[in-house]
Amino acid sequence: MKAQVNGITLHVKDRGQGLPLLLVHAFPLNHTQWESQLDMLTDEFRLIAPDMRGFGASDAPPGPYSMDQFADDLAALLDHLNIEQVVLGGLSMGGYVAFAFVRRHAARLRGLVLADTRAMPDSDEARAGRETNAQRVEQEGPGFLAETMLPDLLAPGASPQLRANLQAMVENNPPQGVAGALRAMGARPDSSELLAQIQVPTLVVVGEQDKVSTIDEMRTIHESIANSSLVTIPDAGHLSNIEKPAAFNAALVEFLRGL
Ligand code: MLT
């Protein structure tokens, strides 16, 4: 489905009926990251998975982009779909967007799923690296990111097929969108103080072998959110929902049924 929101067109998968779960993909992926969830959970729940602005088949307008703008796109998408409240789930960059959504649209949250993400902002060094990568993406496209990032995103046992799928996902994103998102991630604020203000039930999920957002970081997020539970996914790295969909989905279903 195509949705006109905030002056742009978003490409959105909207499948199933029941409690709505809005899923926000990681960087530099697209909504197909959630294919296993869309396939396996829509008998019981309504899953909404957009390509965020700048990714996949959504518009990639000129920057600057920001986490606030991504969050506002989601709120506008909910308006478009006539949905008042959702469970919002985000993995990694999707989690950064979820934090912005908490700041700006908390009343629309029924629950939160924070997967393999970080509350801390970038260090100065990491921010400078984002800018270098953004300029390189503008010059040569996003393909090189697949080579530099994938080794850190997946647990060692990940299949060649999965690696190839992810590589294609990365390469097919519009350069302008990827560069915009890199700068937006570099500029994202510290969300550690925000965690104590989160009131809604929250599921915190992390792949046991996640090198990007470690179990320790995710445990801190869990311990800072009063009404939260922590689930670790064995044999998964940073992209836990893709690497071990059965375990990820089991945690999600238990959480959603409990709401
Ligand atoms: C992601 O998976 O979305 C990225 O690793 C996030 C980041 O680069 O900070």
PDB file of C-alpha atoms and ligand atoms in Angstrom:
ATOM      1  CA  MET A   1       0.000   0.000   0.000  1.00  0.00           C
ATOM      2  CA  LYS A   2       1.087   3.594  -0.587  1.00  0.00           C
ATOM      3  CA  ALA A   3       0.291   6.226   2.049  1.00  0.00           C
ATOM      4  CA  GLN A   4       0.626  10.004   1.560  1.00  0.00           C
ATOM      5  CA  VAL A   5       1.932  11.401   4.841  1.00  0.00           C
ATOM      6  CA  ASN A   6       3.875  14.535   5.771  1.00  0.00           C
ATOM      7  CA  GLY A   7       4.178  15.535   2.119  1.00  0.00           C
ATOM      8  CA  ILE A   8       5.781  12.260   0.994  1.00  0.00           C
ATOM      9  CA  THR A   9       4.663   8.790  -0.096  1.00  0.00           C
ATOM     10  CA  LEU A  10       5.475   5.880   2.199  1.00  0.00           C
ATOM     11  CA  HIS A  11       5.424   2.274   1.030  1.00  0.00           C
ATOM     12  CA  VAL A  12       3.693   0.265   3.774  1.00  0.00           C
ATOM     13  CA  LYS A  13       2.766  -3.367   4.425  1.00  0.00           C
ATOM     14  CA  ASP A  14      -0.464  -3.558   6.454  1.00  0.00           C
ATOM     15  CA  ARG A  15      -1.582  -7.112   7.095  1.00  0.00           C
ATOM     16  CA  GLY A  16      -3.833  -9.001   9.528  1.00  0.00           C
ATOM     17  CA  GLN A  17      -6.409  -7.926  12.080  1.00  0.00           C
ATOM     18  CA  GLY A  18      -6.350  -7.421  15.818  1.00  0.00           C
ATOM     19  CA  LEU A  19      -4.072  -5.453  18.112  1.00  0.00           C
ATOM     20  CA  PRO A  20      -1.956  -3.227  15.823  1.00  0.00           C
ATOM     21  CA  LEU A  21       1.826  -3.552  15.933  1.00  0.00           C
ATOM     22  CA  LEU A  22       3.813  -0.943  14.003  1.00  0.00           C
ATOM     23  CA  LEU A  23       7.303  -2.194  13.166  1.00  0.00           C
ATOM     24  CA  VAL A  24      10.243   0.072  12.340  1.00  0.00           C
ATOM     25  CA  HIS A  25      13.194  -1.407  10.473  1.00  0.00           C
ATOM     26  CA  ALA A  26      16.908  -1.049  11.157  1.00  0.00           C
ATOM     27  CA  PHE A  27      19.524   0.847   9.134  1.00  0.00           C
ATOM     28  CA  PRO A  28      20.115   0.424   6.198  1.00  0.00           C
ATOM     29  CA  LEU A  29      17.303  -2.083   5.592  1.00  0.00           C
ATOM     30  CA  ASN A  30      13.610  -1.817   4.666  1.00  0.00           C
ATOM     31  CA  HIS A  31      10.245  -3.266   5.717  1.00  0.00           C
ATOM     32  CA  THR A  32      11.134  -6.732   4.370  1.00  0.00           C
ATOM     33  CA  GLN A  33      13.253  -7.105   7.493  1.00  0.00           C
ATOM     34  CA  TRP A  34       9.921  -8.024   9.129  1.00  0.00           C
ATOM     35  CA  GLU A  35       8.905 -10.673   6.586  1.00  0.00           C
ATOM     36  CA  SER A  36       8.975 -13.530   9.107  1.00  0.00           C
ATOM     37  CA  GLN A  37       6.823 -11.537  11.510  1.00  0.00           C
ATOM     38  CA  LEU A  38       4.420 -10.570   8.704  1.00  0.00           C
ATOM     39  CA  ASP A  39       4.215 -14.229   7.664  1.00  0.00           C
ATOM     40  CA  MET A  40       3.777 -15.779  11.081  1.00  0.00           C
ATOM     41  CA  LEU A  41       1.924 -13.322  13.321  1.00  0.00           C
ATOM     42  CA  THR A  42      -0.857 -11.884  11.185  1.00  0.00           C
ATOM     43  CA  ASP A  43      -3.386 -14.610  12.068  1.00  0.00           C
ATOM     44  CA  GLU A  44      -3.684 -12.941  15.438  1.00  0.00           C
ATOM     45  CA  PHE A  45      -2.392  -9.368  15.113  1.00  0.00           C
ATOM     46  CA  ARG A  46      -2.393  -6.474  12.660  1.00  0.00           C
ATOM     47  CA  LEU A  47       1.161  -5.757  11.552  1.00  0.00           C
ATOM     48  CA  ILE A  48       2.088  -2.482   9.893  1.00  0.00           C
ATOM     49  CA  ALA A  49       5.603  -2.250   8.480  1.00  0.00           C
ATOM     50  CA  PRO A  50       6.600   0.845   6.486  1.00  0.00           C
ATOM     51  CA  ASP A  51       9.717   1.568   4.511  1.00  0.00           C
ATOM     52  CA  MET A  52      10.838   4.652   6.388  1.00  0.00           C
ATOM     53  CA  ARG A  53      11.418   7.826   4.372  1.00  0.00           C
ATOM     54  CA  GLY A  54      14.611   7.423   2.386  1.00  0.00           C
ATOM     55  CA  PHE A  55      14.449   3.602   2.333  1.00  0.00           C
ATOM     56  CA  GLY A  56      13.056   0.851   0.117  1.00  0.00           C
ATOM     57  CA  ALA A  57      10.185   1.976  -2.083  1.00  0.00           C
ATOM     58  CA  SER A  58       9.262   5.043  -0.013  1.00  0.00           C
ATOM     59  CA  ASP A  59      10.125   8.548  -1.166  1.00  0.00           C
ATOM     60  CA  ALA A  60      13.624   9.761  -0.425  1.00  0.00           C
ATOM     61  CA  PRO A  61      13.277  13.551  -0.344  1.00  0.00           C
ATOM     62  CA  PRO A  62      16.340  15.746   0.206  1.00  0.00           C
ATOM     63  CA  GLY A  63      17.579  15.917   3.816  1.00  0.00           C
ATOM     64  CA  PRO A  64      18.136  16.803   6.506  1.00  0.00           C
ATOM     65  CA  TYR A  65      16.370  13.880   8.161  1.00  0.00           C
ATOM     66  CA  SER A  66      15.892  13.435  11.903  1.00  0.00           C
ATOM     67  CA  MET A  67      14.578  10.850  14.338  1.00  0.00           C
ATOM     68  CA  ASP A  68      11.804  13.327  15.217  1.00  0.00           C
ATOM     69  CA  GLN A  69      10.778  13.523  11.569  1.00  0.00           C
ATOM     70  CA  PHE A  70      10.732   9.720  11.272  1.00  0.00           C
ATOM     71  CA  ALA A  71       8.533   9.586  14.405  1.00  0.00           C
ATOM     72  CA  ASP A  72       6.201  12.245  12.991  1.00  0.00           C
ATOM     73  CA  ASP A  73       5.926  10.238   9.760  1.00  0.00           C
ATOM     74  CA  LEU A  74       4.727   7.283  11.857  1.00  0.00           C
ATOM     75  CA  ALA A  75       2.177   9.389  13.753  1.00  0.00           C
ATOM     76  CA  ALA A  76       0.890  10.721  10.404  1.00  0.00           C
ATOM     77  CA  LEU A  77       0.723   7.147   9.105  1.00  0.00           C
ATOM     78  CA  LEU A  78      -1.426   6.178  12.104  1.00  0.00           C
ATOM     79  CA  ASP A  79      -3.718   9.132  11.334  1.00  0.00           C
ATOM     80  CA  HIS A  80      -3.915   7.964   7.732  1.00  0.00           C
ATOM     81  CA  LEU A  81      -4.886   4.457   8.901  1.00  0.00           C
ATOM     82  CA  ASN A  82      -7.317   5.789  11.523  1.00  0.00           C
ATOM     83  CA  ILE A  83      -5.455   4.049  14.331  1.00  0.00           C
ATOM     84  CA  GLU A  84      -5.384   5.845  17.658  1.00  0.00           C
ATOM     85  CA  GLN A  85      -2.996   3.605  19.627  1.00  0.00           C
ATOM     86  CA  VAL A  86      -0.413   0.979  18.657  1.00  0.00           C
ATOM     87  CA  VAL A  87       2.280  -1.216  20.030  1.00  0.00           C
ATOM     88  CA  LEU A  88       5.422   0.270  18.482  1.00  0.00           C
ATOM     89  CA  GLY A  89       8.374  -1.998  17.811  1.00  0.00           C
ATOM     90  CA  GLY A  90      11.757  -0.878  16.541  1.00  0.00           C
ATOM     91  CA  LEU A  91      15.024  -2.677  15.964  1.00  0.00           C
ATOM     92  CA  SER A  92      18.254  -0.696  16.274  1.00  0.00           C
ATOM     93  CA  MET A  93      17.608   2.503  14.245  1.00  0.00           C
ATOM     94  CA  GLY A  94      13.952   1.573  14.636  1.00  0.00           C
ATOM     95  CA  GLY A  95      14.510   1.807  18.398  1.00  0.00           C
ATOM     96  CA  TYR A  96      16.025   5.293  18.030  1.00  0.00           C
ATOM     97  CA  VAL A  97      12.838   6.255  16.164  1.00  0.00           C
ATOM     98  CA  ALA A  98      10.755   4.661  18.934  1.00  0.00           C
ATOM     99  CA  PHE A  99      12.494   6.871  21.522  1.00  0.00           C
ATOM    100  CA  ALA A 100      11.614   9.955  19.446  1.00  0.00           C
ATOM    101  CA  PHE A 101       8.027   8.672  19.220  1.00  0.00           C
ATOM    102  CA  VAL A 102       7.912   8.336  23.026  1.00  0.00           C
ATOM    103  CA  ARG A 103       9.043  11.971  23.326  1.00  0.00           C
ATOM    104  CA  ARG A 104       6.544  13.309  20.817  1.00  0.00           C
ATOM    105  CA  HIS A 105       3.540  10.958  20.687  1.00  0.00           C
ATOM    106  CA  ALA A 106       3.489   9.006  23.961  1.00  0.00           C
ATOM    107  CA  ALA A 107      -0.324   9.065  24.198  1.00  0.00           C
ATOM    108  CA  ARG A 108      -0.513   6.907  21.067  1.00  0.00           C
ATOM    109  CA  LEU A 109       1.434   4.035  22.623  1.00  0.00           C
ATOM    110  CA  ARG A 110      -0.204   0.856  23.892  1.00  0.00           C
ATOM    111  CA  GLY A 111       3.163  -0.843  24.354  1.00  0.00           C
ATOM    112  CA  LEU A 112       6.768  -0.788  23.154  1.00  0.00           C
ATOM    113  CA  VAL A 113       9.150  -3.369  21.727  1.00  0.00           C
ATOM    114  CA  LEU A 114      12.792  -2.287  21.830  1.00  0.00           C
ATOM    115  CA  ALA A 115      14.995  -4.744  19.966  1.00  0.00           C
ATOM    116  CA  ASP A 116      18.786  -4.617  19.655  1.00  0.00           C
ATOM    117  CA  THR A 117      18.950  -0.869  20.121  1.00  0.00           C
ATOM    118  CA  ARG A 118      20.799   1.756  22.130  1.00  0.00           C
ATOM    119  CA  ALA A 119      19.674   4.606  24.372  1.00  0.00           C
ATOM    120  CA  MET A 120      23.089   6.294  24.355  1.00  0.00           C
ATOM    121  CA  PRO A 121      23.959   8.805  21.619  1.00  0.00           C
ATOM    122  CA  ASP A 122      26.928   8.501  19.251  1.00  0.00           C
ATOM    123  CA  SER A 123      30.409   9.399  20.458  1.00  0.00           C
ATOM    124  CA  ASP A 124      32.097  12.282  18.571  1.00  0.00           C
ATOM    125  CA  GLU A 125      34.181   9.707  16.750  1.00  0.00           C
ATOM    126  CA  ALA A 126      31.153   7.657  15.694  1.00  0.00           C
ATOM    127  CA  ARG A 127      29.373  10.830  14.514  1.00  0.00           C
ATOM    128  CA  ALA A 128      32.370  11.781  12.391  1.00  0.00           C
ATOM    129  CA  GLY A 129      32.370   8.261  10.921  1.00  0.00           C
ATOM    130  CA  ARG A 130      28.687   8.659   9.996  1.00  0.00           C
ATOM    131  CA  GLU A 131      29.494  11.876   8.100  1.00  0.00           C
ATOM    132  CA  THR A 132      32.347  10.177   6.223  1.00  0.00           C
ATOM    133  CA  ASN A 133      30.030   7.320   5.291  1.00  0.00           C
ATOM    134  CA  ALA A 134      27.228   9.713   4.286  1.00  0.00           C
ATOM    135  CA  GLN A 135      29.544  11.499   1.858  1.00  0.00           C
ATOM    136  CA  ARG A 136      30.760   8.190   0.465  1.00  0.00           C
ATOM    137  CA  VAL A 137      27.164   6.968   0.016  1.00  0.00           C
ATOM    138  CA  GLU A 138      26.357  10.176  -1.882  1.00  0.00           C
ATOM    139  CA  GLN A 139      29.289   9.559  -4.201  1.00  0.00           C
ATOM    140  CA  GLU A 140      29.173   5.816  -4.789  1.00  0.00           C
ATOM    141  CA  GLY A 141      25.850   4.517  -3.437  1.00  0.00           C
ATOM    142  CA  PRO A 142      25.164   2.429  -0.315  1.00  0.00           C
ATOM    143  CA  GLY A 143      26.607  -0.929  -1.527  1.00  0.00           C
ATOM    144  CA  PHE A 144      29.869  -0.616   0.421  1.00  0.00           C
ATOM    145  CA  LEU A 145      27.888  -0.463   3.675  1.00  0.00           C
ATOM    146  CA  ALA A 146      26.853  -4.080   3.167  1.00  0.00           C
ATOM    147  CA  GLU A 147      30.507  -5.124   3.180  1.00  0.00           C
ATOM    148  CA  THR A 148      31.508  -2.976   6.136  1.00  0.00           C
ATOM    149  CA  MET A 149      28.422  -3.517   8.304  1.00  0.00           C
ATOM    150  CA  LEU A 150      27.189  -7.068   7.698  1.00  0.00           C
ATOM    151  CA  PRO A 151      29.997  -8.845   9.550  1.00  0.00           C
ATOM    152  CA  ASP A 152      28.956  -6.999  12.716  1.00  0.00           C
ATOM    153  CA  LEU A 153      25.227  -7.429  12.230  1.00  0.00           C
ATOM    154  CA  LEU A 154      24.959 -11.208  12.103  1.00  0.00           C
ATOM    155  CA  ALA A 155      25.974 -14.067  14.364  1.00  0.00           C
ATOM    156  CA  PRO A 156      28.719 -16.248  12.820  1.00  0.00           C
ATOM    157  CA  GLY A 157      26.305 -19.053  11.863  1.00  0.00           C
ATOM    158  CA  ALA A 158      24.155 -16.872   9.553  1.00  0.00           C
ATOM    159  CA  SER A 159      23.471 -18.500   6.180  1.00  0.00           C
ATOM    160  CA  PRO A 160      24.929 -17.253   2.857  1.00  0.00           C
ATOM    161  CA  GLN A 161      21.326 -16.813   1.638  1.00  0.00           C
ATOM    162  CA  LEU A 162      20.538 -14.454   4.507  1.00  0.00           C
ATOM    163  CA  ARG A 163      23.736 -12.491   3.836  1.00  0.00           C
ATOM    164  CA  ALA A 164      22.819 -12.193   0.147  1.00  0.00           C
ATOM    165  CA  ASN A 165      19.275 -11.018   0.963  1.00  0.00           C
ATOM    166  CA  LEU A 166      20.590  -8.369   3.309  1.00  0.00           C
ATOM    167  CA  GLN A 167      23.188  -7.210   0.808  1.00  0.00           C
ATOM    168  CA  ALA A 168      20.447  -6.691  -1.803  1.00  0.00           C
ATOM    169  CA  MET A 169      18.319  -4.814   0.733  1.00  0.00           C
ATOM    170  CA  VAL A 170      21.196  -2.452   1.526  1.00  0.00           C
ATOM    171  CA  GLU A 171      22.189  -1.885  -2.127  1.00  0.00           C
ATOM    172  CA  ASN A 172      18.662  -1.079  -3.266  1.00  0.00           C
ATOM    173  CA  ASN A 173      18.141   1.847  -0.916  1.00  0.00           C
ATOM    174  CA  PRO A 174      18.256   5.372  -2.392  1.00  0.00           C
ATOM    175  CA  PRO A 175      21.643   7.029  -1.634  1.00  0.00           C
ATOM    176  CA  GLN A 176      19.999  10.295  -0.581  1.00  0.00           C
ATOM    177  CA  GLY A 177      17.883   8.491   2.012  1.00  0.00           C
ATOM    178  CA  VAL A 178      20.757   6.430   3.408  1.00  0.00           C
ATOM    179  CA  ALA A 179      22.966   9.511   3.737  1.00  0.00           C
ATOM    180  CA  GLY A 180      20.106  11.401   5.406  1.00  0.00           C
ATOM    181  CA  ALA A 181      19.544   8.615   7.909  1.00  0.00           C
ATOM    182  CA  LEU A 182      23.268   8.360   8.716  1.00  0.00           C
ATOM    183  CA  ARG A 183      23.354  12.052   9.632  1.00  0.00           C
ATOM    184  CA  ALA A 184      20.074  11.726  11.546  1.00  0.00           C
ATOM    185  CA  MET A 185      21.464   8.845  13.614  1.00  0.00           C
ATOM    186  CA  GLY A 186      24.633  10.857  14.293  1.00  0.00           C
ATOM    187  CA  ALA A 187      22.524  13.749  15.576  1.00  0.00           C
ATOM    188  CA  ARG A 188      20.161  11.678  17.722  1.00  0.00           C
ATOM    189  CA  PRO A 189      19.899  12.741  21.354  1.00  0.00           C
ATOM    190  CA  ASP A 190      20.764  10.764  24.457  1.00  0.00           C
ATOM    191  CA  SER A 191      17.655   8.787  25.420  1.00  0.00           C
ATOM    192  CA  SER A 192      18.946   7.300  28.676  1.00  0.00           C
ATOM    193  CA  GLU A 193      17.010   9.805  30.833  1.00  0.00           C
ATOM    194  CA  LEU A 194      13.865   9.129  28.842  1.00  0.00           C
ATOM    195  CA  LEU A 195      13.748   5.458  29.834  1.00  0.00           C
ATOM    196  CA  ALA A 196      12.473   6.139  33.371  1.00  0.00           C
ATOM    197  CA  GLN A 197       9.558   8.093  31.880  1.00  0.00           C
ATOM    198  CA  ILE A 198       8.308   5.190  29.769  1.00  0.00           C
ATOM    199  CA  GLN A 199       5.027   4.085  31.340  1.00  0.00           C
ATOM    200  CA  VAL A 200       3.724   1.526  28.843  1.00  0.00           C
ATOM    201  CA  PRO A 201       4.511  -2.205  29.007  1.00  0.00           C
ATOM    202  CA  THR A 202       7.800  -2.746  27.175  1.00  0.00           C
ATOM    203  CA  LEU A 203       9.491  -5.804  25.753  1.00  0.00           C
ATOM    204  CA  VAL A 204      13.274  -5.535  25.453  1.00  0.00           C
ATOM    205  CA  VAL A 205      14.794  -8.124  23.102  1.00  0.00           C
ATOM    206  CA  VAL A 206      18.427  -8.749  22.223  1.00  0.00           C
ATOM    207  CA  GLY A 207      20.377 -11.320  20.270  1.00  0.00           C
ATOM    208  CA  GLU A 208      22.833 -12.995  22.625  1.00  0.00           C
ATOM    209  CA  GLN A 209      25.683 -12.324  20.209  1.00  0.00           C
ATOM    210  CA  ASP A 210      24.756  -8.751  19.334  1.00  0.00           C
ATOM    211  CA  LYS A 211      28.014  -6.792  18.943  1.00  0.00           C
ATOM    212  CA  VAL A 212      26.338  -3.461  18.092  1.00  0.00           C
ATOM    213  CA  SER A 213      23.874  -3.159  20.986  1.00  0.00           C
ATOM    214  CA  THR A 214      25.219  -5.546  23.567  1.00  0.00           C
ATOM    215  CA  ILE A 215      23.328  -7.557  26.158  1.00  0.00           C
ATOM    216  CA  ASP A 216      24.770  -5.273  28.848  1.00  0.00           C
ATOM    217  CA  GLU A 217      23.404  -2.162  27.131  1.00  0.00           C
ATOM    218  CA  MET A 218      20.036  -3.813  26.609  1.00  0.00           C
ATOM    219  CA  ARG A 219      19.917  -4.956  30.231  1.00  0.00           C
ATOM    220  CA  THR A 220      20.469  -1.345  31.306  1.00  0.00           C
ATOM    221  CA  ILE A 221      17.540  -0.311  29.104  1.00  0.00           C
ATOM    222  CA  HIS A 222      15.383  -3.020  30.690  1.00  0.00           C
ATOM    223  CA  GLU A 223      16.404  -2.061  34.232  1.00  0.00           C
ATOM    224  CA  SER A 224      15.611   1.599  33.529  1.00  0.00           C
ATOM    225  CA  ILE A 225      12.065   0.970  32.276  1.00  0.00           C
ATOM    226  CA  ALA A 226       9.753   0.090  35.169  1.00  0.00           C
ATOM    227  CA  ASN A 227       7.218  -2.023  33.307  1.00  0.00           C
ATOM    228  CA  SER A 228       9.587  -4.026  31.089  1.00  0.00           C
ATOM    229  CA  SER A 229      10.782  -7.557  30.504  1.00  0.00           C
ATOM    230  CA  LEU A 230      14.022  -8.712  28.884  1.00  0.00           C
ATOM    231  CA  VAL A 231      14.291 -11.631  26.466  1.00  0.00           C
ATOM    232  CA  THR A 232      17.592 -12.809  25.014  1.00  0.00           C
ATOM    233  CA  ILE A 233      17.652 -14.715  21.736  1.00  0.00           C
ATOM    234  CA  PRO A 234      20.253 -17.515  21.602  1.00  0.00           C
ATOM    235  CA  ASP A 235      22.512 -17.813  18.532  1.00  0.00           C
ATOM    236  CA  ALA A 236      21.392 -14.451  17.148  1.00  0.00           C
ATOM    237  CA  GLY A 237      23.396 -11.291  16.547  1.00  0.00           C
ATOM    238  CA  HIS A 238      22.149  -7.732  15.992  1.00  0.00           C
ATOM    239  CA  LEU A 239      19.348  -8.649  13.565  1.00  0.00           C
ATOM    240  CA  SER A 240      17.666 -11.017  15.999  1.00  0.00           C
ATOM    241  CA  ASN A 241      14.209 -10.976  14.365  1.00  0.00           C
ATOM    242  CA  ILE A 242      15.652 -12.110  11.023  1.00  0.00           C
ATOM    243  CA  GLU A 243      18.244 -14.514  12.359  1.00  0.00           C
ATOM    244  CA  LYS A 244      16.020 -16.410  14.785  1.00  0.00           C
ATOM    245  CA  PRO A 245      12.426 -15.584  13.822  1.00  0.00           C
ATOM    246  CA  ALA A 246      10.822 -18.433  15.799  1.00  0.00           C
ATOM    247  CA  ALA A 247      12.366 -17.359  19.114  1.00  0.00           C
ATOM    248  CA  PHE A 248      11.783 -13.676  18.371  1.00  0.00           C
ATOM    249  CA  ASN A 249       8.146 -14.292  17.426  1.00  0.00           C
ATOM    250  CA  ALA A 250       7.527 -16.425  20.513  1.00  0.00           C
ATOM    251  CA  ALA A 251       8.694 -13.548  22.732  1.00  0.00           C
ATOM    252  CA  LEU A 252       6.594 -11.081  20.762  1.00  0.00           C
ATOM    253  CA  VAL A 253       3.424 -13.186  20.885  1.00  0.00           C
ATOM    254  CA  GLU A 254       3.723 -13.749  24.621  1.00  0.00           C
ATOM    255  CA  PHE A 255       4.177 -10.018  25.157  1.00  0.00           C
ATOM    256  CA  LEU A 256       1.312  -8.995  22.864  1.00  0.00           C
ATOM    257  CA  ARG A 257      -1.093 -11.534  24.384  1.00  0.00           C
ATOM    258  CA  GLY A 258      -0.302 -10.165  27.821  1.00  0.00           C
ATOM    259  CA  LEU A 259      -1.373  -6.622  26.920  1.00  0.00           C
TER     260      LEU A 259
HETATM  261  C1  MLT B   1      21.026  -0.451  12.782  1.00  0.00           C
HETATM  262  O1  MLT B   1      21.050  -1.691  12.804  1.00  0.00           O
HETATM  263  O2  MLT B   1      19.956   0.172  12.616  1.00  0.00           O
HETATM  264  C2  MLT B   1      22.316   0.284  12.933  1.00  0.00           C
HETATM  265  O3  MLT B   1      23.316  -0.586  13.339  1.00  0.00           O
HETATM  266  C3  MLT B   1      22.161   1.415  13.887  1.00  0.00           C
HETATM  267  C4  MLT B   1      23.389   2.241  14.010  1.00  0.00           C
HETATM  268  O4  MLT B   1      24.217   2.292  13.083  1.00  0.00           O
HETATM  269  O5  MLT B   1      23.547   2.911  15.054  1.00  0.00           O
END
